[in-house]
Amino acid sequence: GNIIGSGIFISPKGVLEHTGSVGLALVIWVLGGGVAALGSLCYAELGVTIPKSGGDYSYVTEIFGGLAGFLLLWSAVLIMYPTSLAVIALTFSNYVLQPVFPNCIPPYNASRILSMVCLLLLTWVNSSSVRWATRIQDIFTAGKLLALALIIIVGFIQIFKGNYKELTPSNAFNFWMTPSVGHLALAFLQGSFAFSGWNFLNYVTEELVDPRRQVSISMNLPRAIFISIPLVTFVYTFTNIAYFTAMSPQELLSSNAVAVTFGEKLLGYFSWVMPVSVALSTFGGINGYLFTSSRLCFSGAREGHLPSLLAMIHVKHCTPIPALLVCCLATLIIMLVGDTYTLINYVSFINYLCYGVTIIGLIVLRWKKPKIFRPIKVNLLIPITYLAFWAFLLIFSLYSEPVVCGVGLIIILTGVPVFFLGVYWRNKPKCVNRLIESMTCWGQKLCFVVYPQGGVAEEEEA
């Protein structure tokens, strides 16, 4: 539910643009699923070995210490998740508005306003009830799979009719440009955005029912990963194949909404189904990102790396309202600036940097604590293979897009002084401590929140 969002409706254009051919674009999609599968196997081991919510952040903090964990948290809260949320929300509004503005790009202000309304609505839902949030996720996951199934089925019908000219080997690998290694790295970054979210179940490990069941019975966390990655890879690859049964590469590159163009060409009167389906898909994607990113803020605050207010939950609803509000506010700010495809490059680069550091942590943990209980233990070739690909991708991304990658690295490094001033420096002046305590108290009163470790009675006594 988290993986399938806006990516499959945005990234095909970016992947095709950098690969220069239909065939190589499809190879990138399959490769993206394979790399996500390798990463998810590593995360499965980490998730059951260190059963803490917070995913990458919790593992890096446990293995490398506070500064490394804080830098990952800083980049995630500041850019990774707000940017991903902004891209998905903007995709939602573009597809909703596309039928209203069929012959042009939807107006900037209309798109931003609708995106903000959607984000605020889902923030309210997630603040009101965990059950509502998870129910929305389940319903919209089913809806988005049905939408993609429709695209794939129509694509197969096209193939059976003989409309697969662009997919024949002679045409599929007919390059209109010769892609460099740097172009391939950027194509993979675009495609990897569609697969982002494969590690999100690790962010709510503590909220899973029985996450460390016996191996003989199987385990919820790895079972979910093993089912989802192959399924998503299959769906993404065949969705792209379906796109090319209806559109030439040039038509796909010139389309502002790929699925809408696909529907207009093949569904006739029922072409309205496509924008509605994509809107449903992205709506569920926003909900999933809000749910998991707020848990990251919650975990960071619980470890003392963010203000304690963000580790508090609502007295009645048991939802992390302060963390949700911070995620919402950061996304609203990101939403007002930046082009969609540039934002994808930013977030994909930082995402992959964090994934690699986390998987290096898996190898370090094997060395530091060889006898720790591991319900799952992957072959060392899996993390080593992932890291080899990871190094290749980052090096050539830096070479091809030095500004985008450089800004991403600068954003991460700005967290160093913040860590030493806000976390490492314990003996702060009394006036600073009083200001923080005052803000925390006001936040508690406004959001009706308490520390999750204590009960309502304890808080009332205090």
PDB file of N, CA and C in Angstrom, residues 150-215:
ATOM      1  N   LEU A 150      -6.547  -2.959 -14.414  1.00  0.00           N
ATOM      2  CA  LEU A 150      -7.291  -2.539 -15.604  1.00  0.00           C
ATOM      3  C   LEU A 150      -6.331  -2.142 -16.723  1.00  0.00           C
ATOM      4  N   ILE A 151      -5.285  -1.371 -16.373  1.00  0.00           N
ATOM      5  CA  ILE A 151      -4.295  -0.956 -17.368  1.00  0.00           C
ATOM      6  C   ILE A 151      -3.609  -2.179 -17.964  1.00  0.00           C
ATOM      7  N   ILE A 152      -3.210  -3.128 -17.099  1.00  0.00           N
ATOM      8  CA  ILE A 152      -2.493  -4.313 -17.570  1.00  0.00           C
ATOM      9  C   ILE A 152      -3.384  -5.175 -18.467  1.00  0.00           C
ATOM     10  N   ILE A 153      -4.640  -5.374 -18.071  1.00  0.00           N
ATOM     11  CA  ILE A 153      -5.570  -6.200 -18.864  1.00  0.00           C
ATOM     12  C   ILE A 153      -5.797  -5.581 -20.237  1.00  0.00           C
ATOM     13  N   VAL A 154      -6.027  -4.258 -20.273  1.00  0.00           N
ATOM     14  CA  VAL A 154      -6.213  -3.569 -21.553  1.00  0.00           C
ATOM     15  C   VAL A 154      -4.950  -3.694 -22.402  1.00  0.00           C
ATOM     16  N   GLY A 155      -3.781  -3.626 -21.755  1.00  0.00           N
ATOM     17  CA  GLY A 155      -2.521  -3.793 -22.475  1.00  0.00           C
ATOM     18  C   GLY A 155      -2.396  -5.173 -23.104  1.00  0.00           C
ATOM     19  N   PHE A 156      -2.778  -6.208 -22.356  1.00  0.00           N
ATOM     20  CA  PHE A 156      -2.739  -7.562 -22.905  1.00  0.00           C
ATOM     21  C   PHE A 156      -3.704  -7.710 -24.086  1.00  0.00           C
ATOM     22  N   ILE A 157      -4.881  -7.087 -23.973  1.00  0.00           N
ATOM     23  CA  ILE A 157      -5.842  -7.132 -25.084  1.00  0.00           C
ATOM     24  C   ILE A 157      -5.219  -6.502 -26.330  1.00  0.00           C
ATOM     25  N   GLN A 158      -4.511  -5.382 -26.120  1.00  0.00           N
ATOM     26  CA  GLN A 158      -3.822  -4.718 -27.232  1.00  0.00           C
ATOM     27  C   GLN A 158      -2.774  -5.637 -27.872  1.00  0.00           C
ATOM     28  N   ILE A 159      -2.026  -6.349 -27.020  1.00  0.00           N
ATOM     29  CA  ILE A 159      -0.992  -7.261 -27.537  1.00  0.00           C
ATOM     30  C   ILE A 159      -1.638  -8.381 -28.349  1.00  0.00           C
ATOM     31  N   PHE A 160      -2.750  -8.924 -27.847  1.00  0.00           N
ATOM     32  CA  PHE A 160      -3.440 -10.002 -28.570  1.00  0.00           C
ATOM     33  C   PHE A 160      -3.999  -9.514 -29.909  1.00  0.00           C
ATOM     34  N   LYS A 161      -4.292  -8.213 -29.979  1.00  0.00           N
ATOM     35  CA  LYS A 161      -4.771  -7.634 -31.238  1.00  0.00           C
ATOM     36  C   LYS A 161      -3.620  -7.331 -32.199  1.00  0.00           C
ATOM     37  N   GLY A 162      -2.391  -7.501 -31.728  1.00  0.00           N
ATOM     38  CA  GLY A 162      -1.232  -7.249 -32.573  1.00  0.00           C
ATOM     39  C   GLY A 162      -0.663  -5.851 -32.457  1.00  0.00           C
ATOM     40  N   ASN A 163      -1.118  -5.073 -31.450  1.00  0.00           N
ATOM     41  CA  ASN A 163      -0.635  -3.697 -31.274  1.00  0.00           C
ATOM     42  C   ASN A 163       0.551  -3.662 -30.308  1.00  0.00           C
ATOM     43  N   TYR A 164       1.655  -4.235 -30.748  1.00  0.00           N
ATOM     44  CA  TYR A 164       2.850  -4.239 -29.902  1.00  0.00           C
ATOM     45  C   TYR A 164       4.089  -3.823 -30.697  1.00  0.00           C
ATOM     46  N   LYS A 165       3.877  -2.928 -31.613  1.00  0.00           N
ATOM     47  CA  LYS A 165       4.967  -2.475 -32.489  1.00  0.00           C
ATOM     48  C   LYS A 165       6.165  -1.951 -31.687  1.00  0.00           C
ATOM     49  N   GLU A 166       5.897  -1.133 -30.654  1.00  0.00           N
ATOM     50  CA  GLU A 166       6.995  -0.530 -29.879  1.00  0.00           C
ATOM     51  C   GLU A 166       7.719  -1.540 -29.003  1.00  0.00           C
ATOM     52  N   LEU A 167       7.127  -2.740 -28.813  1.00  0.00           N
ATOM     53  CA  LEU A 167       7.713  -3.738 -27.928  1.00  0.00           C
ATOM     54  C   LEU A 167       8.541  -4.793 -28.657  1.00  0.00           C
ATOM     55  N   THR A 168       8.505  -4.786 -29.983  1.00  0.00           N
ATOM     56  CA  THR A 168       9.344  -5.732 -30.732  1.00  0.00           C
ATOM     57  C   THR A 168      10.813  -5.370 -30.509  1.00  0.00           C
ATOM     58  N   PRO A 169      11.714  -6.366 -30.433  1.00  0.00           N
ATOM     59  CA  PRO A 169      13.127  -6.082 -30.122  1.00  0.00           C
ATOM     60  C   PRO A 169      13.760  -5.019 -31.011  1.00  0.00           C
ATOM     61  N   SER A 170      13.429  -5.030 -32.313  1.00  0.00           N
ATOM     62  CA  SER A 170      14.052  -4.060 -33.226  1.00  0.00           C
ATOM     63  C   SER A 170      13.645  -2.633 -32.890  1.00  0.00           C
ATOM     64  N   ASN A 171      12.394  -2.430 -32.453  1.00  0.00           N
ATOM     65  CA  ASN A 171      11.929  -1.087 -32.086  1.00  0.00           C
ATOM     66  C   ASN A 171      12.236  -0.751 -30.628  1.00  0.00           C
ATOM     67  N   ALA A 172      12.102  -1.761 -29.752  1.00  0.00           N
ATOM     68  CA  ALA A 172      12.290  -1.510 -28.323  1.00  0.00           C
ATOM     69  C   ALA A 172      13.702  -1.030 -28.008  1.00  0.00           C
ATOM     70  N   PHE A 173      14.696  -1.545 -28.741  1.00  0.00           N
ATOM     71  CA  PHE A 173      16.077  -1.142 -28.491  1.00  0.00           C
ATOM     72  C   PHE A 173      16.613  -0.241 -29.605  1.00  0.00           C
ATOM     73  N   ASN A 174      15.684   0.494 -30.218  1.00  0.00           N
ATOM     74  CA  ASN A 174      16.055   1.506 -31.207  1.00  0.00           C
ATOM     75  C   ASN A 174      16.273   2.829 -30.461  1.00  0.00           C
ATOM     76  N   PHE A 175      17.511   3.151 -30.162  1.00  0.00           N
ATOM     77  CA  PHE A 175      17.840   4.314 -29.322  1.00  0.00           C
ATOM     78  C   PHE A 175      17.743   5.609 -30.128  1.00  0.00           C
ATOM     79  N   TRP A 176      16.978   6.574 -29.609  1.00  0.00           N
ATOM     80  CA  TRP A 176      16.987   7.909 -30.217  1.00  0.00           C
ATOM     81  C   TRP A 176      18.064   8.788 -29.600  1.00  0.00           C
ATOM     82  N   MET A 177      18.695   8.292 -28.533  1.00  0.00           N
ATOM     83  CA  MET A 177      19.899   8.918 -27.971  1.00  0.00           C
ATOM     84  C   MET A 177      20.717   7.814 -27.312  1.00  0.00           C
ATOM     85  N   THR A 178      22.009   8.012 -27.225  1.00  0.00           N
ATOM     86  CA  THR A 178      22.868   7.020 -26.582  1.00  0.00           C
ATOM     87  C   THR A 178      23.043   7.407 -25.117  1.00  0.00           C
ATOM     88  N   PRO A 179      22.422   6.627 -24.203  1.00  0.00           N
ATOM     89  CA  PRO A 179      22.499   7.006 -22.783  1.00  0.00           C
ATOM     90  C   PRO A 179      23.892   6.768 -22.205  1.00  0.00           C
ATOM     91  N   SER A 180      24.383   7.709 -21.442  1.00  0.00           N
ATOM     92  CA  SER A 180      25.651   7.533 -20.728  1.00  0.00           C
ATOM     93  C   SER A 180      25.378   6.769 -19.436  1.00  0.00           C
ATOM     94  N   VAL A 181      26.445   6.399 -18.744  1.00  0.00           N
ATOM     95  CA  VAL A 181      26.281   5.718 -17.459  1.00  0.00           C
ATOM     96  C   VAL A 181      25.567   6.645 -16.472  1.00  0.00           C
ATOM     97  N   GLY A 182      25.874   7.941 -16.564  1.00  0.00           N
ATOM     98  CA  GLY A 182      25.191   8.909 -15.708  1.00  0.00           C
ATOM     99  C   GLY A 182      23.702   8.971 -15.985  1.00  0.00           C
ATOM    100  N   HIS A 183      23.329   8.904 -17.278  1.00  0.00           N
ATOM    101  CA  HIS A 183      21.911   8.884 -17.629  1.00  0.00           C
ATOM    102  C   HIS A 183      21.219   7.666 -17.025  1.00  0.00           C
ATOM    103  N   LEU A 184      21.890   6.513 -17.071  1.00  0.00           N
ATOM    104  CA  LEU A 184      21.308   5.288 -16.521  1.00  0.00           C
ATOM    105  C   LEU A 184      21.102   5.420 -15.010  1.00  0.00           C
ATOM    106  N   ALA A 185      22.063   6.060 -14.334  1.00  0.00           N
ATOM    107  CA  ALA A 185      21.924   6.276 -12.894  1.00  0.00           C
ATOM    108  C   ALA A 185      20.710   7.149 -12.598  1.00  0.00           C
ATOM    109  N   LEU A 186      20.526   8.213 -13.401  1.00  0.00           N
ATOM    110  CA  LEU A 186      19.373   9.096 -13.203  1.00  0.00           C
ATOM    111  C   LEU A 186      18.069   8.385 -13.529  1.00  0.00           C
ATOM    112  N   ALA A 187      18.091   7.525 -14.562  1.00  0.00           N
ATOM    113  CA  ALA A 187      16.895   6.741 -14.896  1.00  0.00           C
ATOM    114  C   ALA A 187      16.516   5.844 -13.727  1.00  0.00           C
ATOM    115  N   PHE A 188      17.533   5.244 -13.120  1.00  0.00           N
ATOM    116  CA  PHE A 188      17.243   4.380 -11.978  1.00  0.00           C
ATOM    117  C   PHE A 188      16.726   5.182 -10.795  1.00  0.00           C
ATOM    118  N   LEU A 189      17.246   6.395 -10.581  1.00  0.00           N
ATOM    119  CA  LEU A 189      16.732   7.246  -9.505  1.00  0.00           C
ATOM    120  C   LEU A 189      15.256   7.564  -9.723  1.00  0.00           C
ATOM    121  N   GLN A 190      14.892   7.850 -10.989  1.00  0.00           N
ATOM    122  CA  GLN A 190      13.485   8.126 -11.300  1.00  0.00           C
ATOM    123  C   GLN A 190      12.624   6.894 -11.026  1.00  0.00           C
ATOM    124  N   GLY A 191      13.106   5.719 -11.475  1.00  0.00           N
ATOM    125  CA  GLY A 191      12.348   4.495 -11.248  1.00  0.00           C
ATOM    126  C   GLY A 191      12.288   4.108  -9.786  1.00  0.00           C
ATOM    127  N   SER A 192      13.368   4.353  -9.055  1.00  0.00           N
ATOM    128  CA  SER A 192      13.403   3.956  -7.647  1.00  0.00           C
ATOM    129  C   SER A 192      12.391   4.745  -6.824  1.00  0.00           C
ATOM    130  N   PHE A 193      12.018   5.942  -7.299  1.00  0.00           N
ATOM    131  CA  PHE A 193      10.995   6.705  -6.588  1.00  0.00           C
ATOM    132  C   PHE A 193       9.691   5.915  -6.533  1.00  0.00           C
ATOM    133  N   ALA A 194       9.378   5.200  -7.621  1.00  0.00           N
ATOM    134  CA  ALA A 194       8.150   4.403  -7.649  1.00  0.00           C
ATOM    135  C   ALA A 194       8.215   3.235  -6.671  1.00  0.00           C
ATOM    136  N   PHE A 195       9.429   2.734  -6.385  1.00  0.00           N
ATOM    137  CA  PHE A 195       9.574   1.615  -5.457  1.00  0.00           C
ATOM    138  C   PHE A 195       9.779   2.076  -4.019  1.00  0.00           C
ATOM    139  N   SER A 196       9.960   3.382  -3.798  1.00  0.00           N
ATOM    140  CA  SER A 196      10.201   3.850  -2.432  1.00  0.00           C
ATOM    141  C   SER A 196       8.985   3.520  -1.558  1.00  0.00           C
ATOM    142  N   GLY A 197       9.274   3.128  -0.344  1.00  0.00           N
ATOM    143  CA  GLY A 197       8.228   2.669   0.568  1.00  0.00           C
ATOM    144  C   GLY A 197       8.383   1.202   0.905  1.00  0.00           C
ATOM    145  N   TRP A 198       9.319   0.506   0.227  1.00  0.00           N
ATOM    146  CA  TRP A 198       9.499  -0.921   0.504  1.00  0.00           C
ATOM    147  C   TRP A 198       9.998  -1.178   1.923  1.00  0.00           C
ATOM    148  N   ASN A 199      10.570  -0.156   2.556  1.00  0.00           N
ATOM    149  CA  ASN A 199      11.089  -0.323   3.911  1.00  0.00           C
ATOM    150  C   ASN A 199      10.162   0.247   4.977  1.00  0.00           C
ATOM    151  N   PHE A 200       8.965   0.702   4.577  1.00  0.00           N
ATOM    152  CA  PHE A 200       8.137   1.448   5.524  1.00  0.00           C
ATOM    153  C   PHE A 200       7.508   0.590   6.612  1.00  0.00           C
ATOM    154  N   LEU A 201       7.334  -0.706   6.374  1.00  0.00           N
ATOM    155  CA  LEU A 201       6.766  -1.548   7.415  1.00  0.00           C
ATOM    156  C   LEU A 201       7.680  -1.576   8.634  1.00  0.00           C
ATOM    157  N   ASN A 202       9.001  -1.386   8.407  1.00  0.00           N
ATOM    158  CA  ASN A 202       9.949  -1.353   9.521  1.00  0.00           C
ATOM    159  C   ASN A 202       9.747  -0.128  10.415  1.00  0.00           C
ATOM    160  N   TYR A 203       9.025   0.869   9.934  1.00  0.00           N
ATOM    161  CA  TYR A 203       8.799   2.066  10.741  1.00  0.00           C
ATOM    162  C   TYR A 203       7.728   1.845  11.800  1.00  0.00           C
ATOM    163  N   VAL A 204       6.924   0.806  11.656  1.00  0.00           N
ATOM    164  CA  VAL A 204       5.840   0.562  12.616  1.00  0.00           C
ATOM    165  C   VAL A 204       5.958  -0.843  13.204  1.00  0.00           C
ATOM    166  N   THR A 205       7.191  -1.331  13.366  1.00  0.00           N
ATOM    167  CA  THR A 205       7.418  -2.696  13.854  1.00  0.00           C
ATOM    168  C   THR A 205       6.718  -2.933  15.192  1.00  0.00           C
ATOM    169  N   GLU A 206       6.786  -1.953  16.097  1.00  0.00           N
ATOM    170  CA  GLU A 206       6.203  -2.136  17.419  1.00  0.00           C
ATOM    171  C   GLU A 206       4.679  -2.188  17.368  1.00  0.00           C
ATOM    172  N   GLU A 207       4.082  -1.686  16.283  1.00  0.00           N
ATOM    173  CA  GLU A 207       2.630  -1.693  16.173  1.00  0.00           C
ATOM    174  C   GLU A 207       2.112  -2.898  15.395  1.00  0.00           C
ATOM    175  N   LEU A 208       3.034  -3.730  14.878  1.00  0.00           N
ATOM    176  CA  LEU A 208       2.622  -4.977  14.235  1.00  0.00           C
ATOM    177  C   LEU A 208       2.164  -5.961  15.298  1.00  0.00           C
ATOM    178  N   VAL A 209       1.208  -6.811  14.967  1.00  0.00           N
ATOM    179  CA  VAL A 209       0.800  -7.861  15.880  1.00  0.00           C
ATOM    180  C   VAL A 209       1.822  -8.987  15.786  1.00  0.00           C
ATOM    181  N   ASP A 210       2.504  -9.260  16.919  1.00  0.00           N
ATOM    182  CA  ASP A 210       3.447 -10.373  17.001  1.00  0.00           C
ATOM    183  C   ASP A 210       4.520 -10.329  15.922  1.00  0.00           C
ATOM    184  N   PRO A 211       5.376  -9.251  15.885  1.00  0.00           N
ATOM    185  CA  PRO A 211       6.368  -9.142  14.824  1.00  0.00           C
ATOM    186  C   PRO A 211       7.496 -10.154  14.912  1.00  0.00           C
ATOM    187  N   ARG A 212       7.664 -10.820  16.084  1.00  0.00           N
ATOM    188  CA  ARG A 212       8.776 -11.771  16.220  1.00  0.00           C
ATOM    189  C   ARG A 212       8.243 -13.172  16.530  1.00  0.00           C
ATOM    190  N   ARG A 213       7.363 -13.656  15.688  1.00  0.00           N
ATOM    191  CA  ARG A 213       6.847 -15.011  15.843  1.00  0.00           C
ATOM    192  C   ARG A 213       7.948 -16.022  15.516  1.00  0.00           C
ATOM    193  N   GLN A 214       7.719 -17.275  15.890  1.00  0.00           N
ATOM    194  CA  GLN A 214       8.710 -18.309  15.617  1.00  0.00           C
ATOM    195  C   GLN A 214       8.876 -18.496  14.114  1.00  0.00           C
ATOM    196  N   VAL A 215      10.107 -18.840  13.690  1.00  0.00           N
ATOM    197  CA  VAL A 215      10.414 -18.993  12.273  1.00  0.00           C
ATOM    198  C   VAL A 215       9.548 -20.079  11.649  1.00  0.00           C
TER     199      VAL A 215
END
